[in-house]
């Protein structure tokens, strides 16, 4: 059932301030908090774990830096000095990567590609800020980060590339083998069999000899068209850039895809041929 207007306005009061007028609510800067009010005796006092008036424990977990209280210690709260905030999950299960600028699972120690401040960005899928997100995050093979649920959702939609750098984020070896088999079993369509690919202008065209045979007295048009592409240094092969290993190579054009000769990946894209000195 949909929440009422009052319930929706009340949501998040502990984060945005206990003010009756929604327009007056603001985000609480925890580090700047100087005074707290005991909810038992209603005494305003300096930030501390124990109430100075009634002696009640204000929180089983207390962080004097973040001015943070919590009674549910099963979360495994701990304060990371390098991050400057409190995190959950148990201090023994995390380490702080100085280059990435965030706490990662100990399973990633010496086992991930560092990208400077990789967590101090928004998730490329849902665009929530990752550094202080309460949702689990995933470090991709390329070093970029996103929410774990967004990572899984991306896989369910057959998206296998990092949205930032386009490197493969899943094990694609079986997929590349299937594409090998498909290319071997697929004859190039008649419309493309005699065509060459221009990596400069992105067009496919019919070689001059075939064009003269097909167009007959329109051969002058075909000759002019072919000469234009010859100035673009068109060729039957196409230069490709591999998104996975960043190497460039030359491969025969195929409608299914072009394979990198270095890492055998099909995660490639056509580029302009290199300019010789």
CSV table of C-alpha atoms in Angstrom, one decimal, residues 103-256:
chain,number,residue,atom,x,y,z
A,103,UNK,CA,37.9,0.5,2.4
A,104,UNK,CA,37.8,-2.7,0.4
A,105,UNK,CA,37.2,-6.3,1.4
A,106,UNK,CA,40.4,-8.1,2.5
A,107,UNK,CA,39.8,-10.5,-0.4
A,108,UNK,CA,40.8,-7.6,-2.7
A,109,UNK,CA,44.1,-6.9,-1.0
A,110,UNK,CA,46.8,-7.2,-3.7
A,111,UNK,CA,44.0,-8.6,-5.9
A,112,UNK,CA,42.5,-5.6,-7.7
A,113,UNK,CA,43.5,-2.9,-10.2
A,114,UNK,CA,43.9,0.4,-8.4
A,115,UNK,CA,42.1,3.4,-9.9
A,116,UNK,CA,42.8,6.7,-8.0
A,117,UNK,CA,39.7,7.7,-5.9
A,118,UNK,CA,37.6,5.1,-7.7
A,119,UNK,CA,35.0,5.1,-4.9
A,120,UNK,CA,34.6,8.8,-4.8
A,121,UNK,CA,32.4,8.8,-7.9
A,122,UNK,CA,28.8,8.0,-8.7
A,123,UNK,CA,27.6,4.6,-9.6
A,124,UNK,CA,27.6,4.6,-13.5
A,125,UNK,CA,24.3,2.7,-13.5
A,126,UNK,CA,22.1,4.3,-10.8
A,127,UNK,CA,24.3,7.4,-10.2
A,128,UNK,CA,24.2,7.2,-6.4
A,129,UNK,CA,27.4,8.4,-4.8
A,130,UNK,CA,29.5,5.3,-3.9
A,131,UNK,CA,31.8,6.4,-1.2
A,132,UNK,CA,29.2,6.6,1.6
A,133,UNK,CA,26.6,4.4,0.0
A,134,UNK,CA,24.9,1.9,2.3
A,135,UNK,CA,24.6,-0.6,-0.5
A,136,UNK,CA,27.3,-3.2,-1.3
A,137,UNK,CA,29.7,-2.3,-4.1
A,138,UNK,CA,31.6,-4.3,-6.6
A,139,UNK,CA,35.2,-3.6,-7.9
A,140,UNK,CA,35.4,-4.5,-11.5
A,141,UNK,CA,38.4,-6.1,-13.2
A,142,UNK,CA,39.2,-2.7,-14.8
A,143,UNK,CA,39.3,-1.1,-11.3
A,144,UNK,CA,36.1,0.9,-11.7
A,145,UNK,CA,33.3,0.5,-9.2
A,146,UNK,CA,29.5,0.2,-9.1
A,147,UNK,CA,26.8,-1.2,-6.8
A,148,UNK,CA,26.8,-5.0,-6.5
A,149,UNK,CA,23.0,-5.0,-7.4
A,150,UNK,CA,23.6,-2.8,-10.4
A,151,UNK,CA,26.4,-5.1,-11.5
A,152,UNK,CA,24.1,-8.1,-11.3
A,153,UNK,CA,21.3,-6.2,-13.1
A,154,UNK,CA,23.7,-5.3,-15.9
A,155,UNK,CA,24.5,-9.0,-16.3
A,156,UNK,CA,20.8,-9.9,-16.5
A,157,UNK,CA,20.5,-7.5,-19.3
A,158,UNK,CA,23.4,-9.0,-21.2
A,159,UNK,CA,25.6,-5.9,-20.7
A,160,UNK,CA,29.1,-7.3,-20.3
A,161,UNK,CA,31.2,-4.1,-20.6
A,162,UNK,CA,32.2,-1.5,-18.0
A,163,UNK,CA,30.1,1.6,-18.7
A,164,UNK,CA,33.1,3.8,-18.2
A,165,UNK,CA,36.0,2.2,-20.1
A,166,UNK,CA,34.1,-0.6,-22.0
A,167,UNK,CA,36.4,-3.4,-20.8
A,168,UNK,CA,34.8,-6.8,-20.3
A,169,UNK,CA,33.7,-7.3,-16.7
A,170,UNK,CA,32.7,-11.0,-17.0
A,171,UNK,CA,34.5,-14.1,-18.1
A,172,UNK,CA,33.8,-14.0,-21.9
A,173,UNK,CA,36.0,-16.9,-23.0
A,174,UNK,CA,33.1,-19.2,-23.8
A,175,UNK,CA,31.3,-16.4,-25.6
A,176,UNK,CA,34.4,-15.7,-27.8
A,177,UNK,CA,34.6,-19.5,-28.7
A,178,UNK,CA,30.9,-19.4,-29.7
A,179,UNK,CA,31.6,-16.4,-31.9
A,180,UNK,CA,34.6,-18.2,-33.5
A,181,UNK,CA,32.3,-21.1,-34.4
A,182,UNK,CA,29.6,-18.8,-35.7
A,183,UNK,CA,32.0,-16.9,-37.9
A,184,UNK,CA,33.4,-20.1,-39.2
A,185,UNK,CA,29.9,-21.4,-40.1
A,186,UNK,CA,28.6,-18.1,-41.5
A,187,UNK,CA,29.2,-17.2,-45.1
A,188,UNK,CA,29.4,-13.5,-45.6
A,189,UNK,CA,26.1,-12.2,-47.0
A,190,UNK,CA,26.0,-11.5,-50.8
A,191,UNK,CA,25.6,-7.8,-50.2
A,192,UNK,CA,28.9,-7.7,-48.2
A,193,UNK,CA,30.9,-10.4,-49.9
A,194,UNK,CA,32.7,-8.1,-52.3
A,195,UNK,CA,32.6,-5.0,-50.2
A,196,UNK,CA,35.4,-3.3,-48.5
A,197,UNK,CA,35.2,-1.2,-45.3
A,198,UNK,CA,36.4,2.4,-45.0
A,199,UNK,CA,37.6,2.9,-41.5
A,200,UNK,CA,37.8,6.7,-42.2
A,201,UNK,CA,34.2,7.4,-43.2
A,202,UNK,CA,32.6,4.3,-41.8
A,203,UNK,CA,31.1,3.2,-45.1
A,204,UNK,CA,31.3,-0.1,-47.0
A,205,UNK,CA,31.7,0.0,-50.8
A,206,UNK,CA,32.1,-2.3,-53.8
A,207,UNK,CA,35.6,-2.7,-55.2
A,208,UNK,CA,36.2,-0.9,-58.5
A,209,UNK,CA,36.4,-4.0,-60.7
A,210,UNK,CA,33.1,-5.4,-59.4
A,211,UNK,CA,31.5,-2.0,-59.6
A,212,UNK,CA,32.4,-1.6,-63.3
A,213,UNK,CA,30.9,-5.0,-64.0
A,214,UNK,CA,27.7,-4.3,-62.2
A,215,UNK,CA,27.0,-0.7,-63.1
A,216,UNK,CA,28.2,-0.9,-66.8
A,217,UNK,CA,27.8,2.5,-68.3
A,218,UNK,CA,27.5,4.0,-64.9
A,219,UNK,CA,31.1,3.0,-64.5
A,220,UNK,CA,32.3,6.7,-64.3
A,221,UNK,CA,30.2,7.1,-61.2
A,222,UNK,CA,31.6,4.0,-59.7
A,223,UNK,CA,35.2,5.1,-60.6
A,224,UNK,CA,34.7,8.5,-59.0
A,225,UNK,CA,33.2,6.9,-55.9
A,226,UNK,CA,36.1,4.4,-55.6
A,227,UNK,CA,38.7,7.1,-56.1
A,228,UNK,CA,37.2,9.1,-53.2
A,229,UNK,CA,37.6,6.1,-50.9
A,230,UNK,CA,41.1,5.3,-52.2
A,231,UNK,CA,42.1,8.7,-50.8
A,232,UNK,CA,40.7,7.4,-47.5
A,233,UNK,CA,43.1,4.5,-47.8
A,234,UNK,CA,40.3,2.0,-47.8
A,235,UNK,CA,41.1,-1.7,-47.7
A,236,UNK,CA,39.5,-5.1,-47.4
A,237,UNK,CA,40.8,-5.3,-43.9
A,238,UNK,CA,39.8,-3.0,-41.1
A,239,UNK,CA,41.9,-1.6,-38.2
A,240,UNK,CA,40.4,-2.3,-34.8
A,241,UNK,CA,41.0,-1.2,-31.2
A,242,UNK,CA,40.6,-3.9,-28.5
A,243,UNK,CA,38.7,-2.5,-25.5
A,244,UNK,CA,40.1,-5.3,-23.3
A,245,UNK,CA,43.8,-5.1,-24.0
A,246,UNK,CA,44.0,-1.6,-25.7
A,247,UNK,CA,46.0,-3.0,-28.6
A,248,UNK,CA,45.4,-2.2,-32.2
A,249,UNK,CA,45.4,-4.7,-35.0
A,250,UNK,CA,44.2,-5.3,-38.5
A,251,UNK,CA,41.5,-7.9,-39.2
A,252,UNK,CA,39.3,-9.0,-42.1
A,253,UNK,CA,35.9,-7.3,-41.9
A,254,UNK,CA,33.0,-9.6,-40.9
A,255,UNK,CA,29.4,-8.7,-40.2
A,256,UNK,CA,29.5,-10.6,-36.9
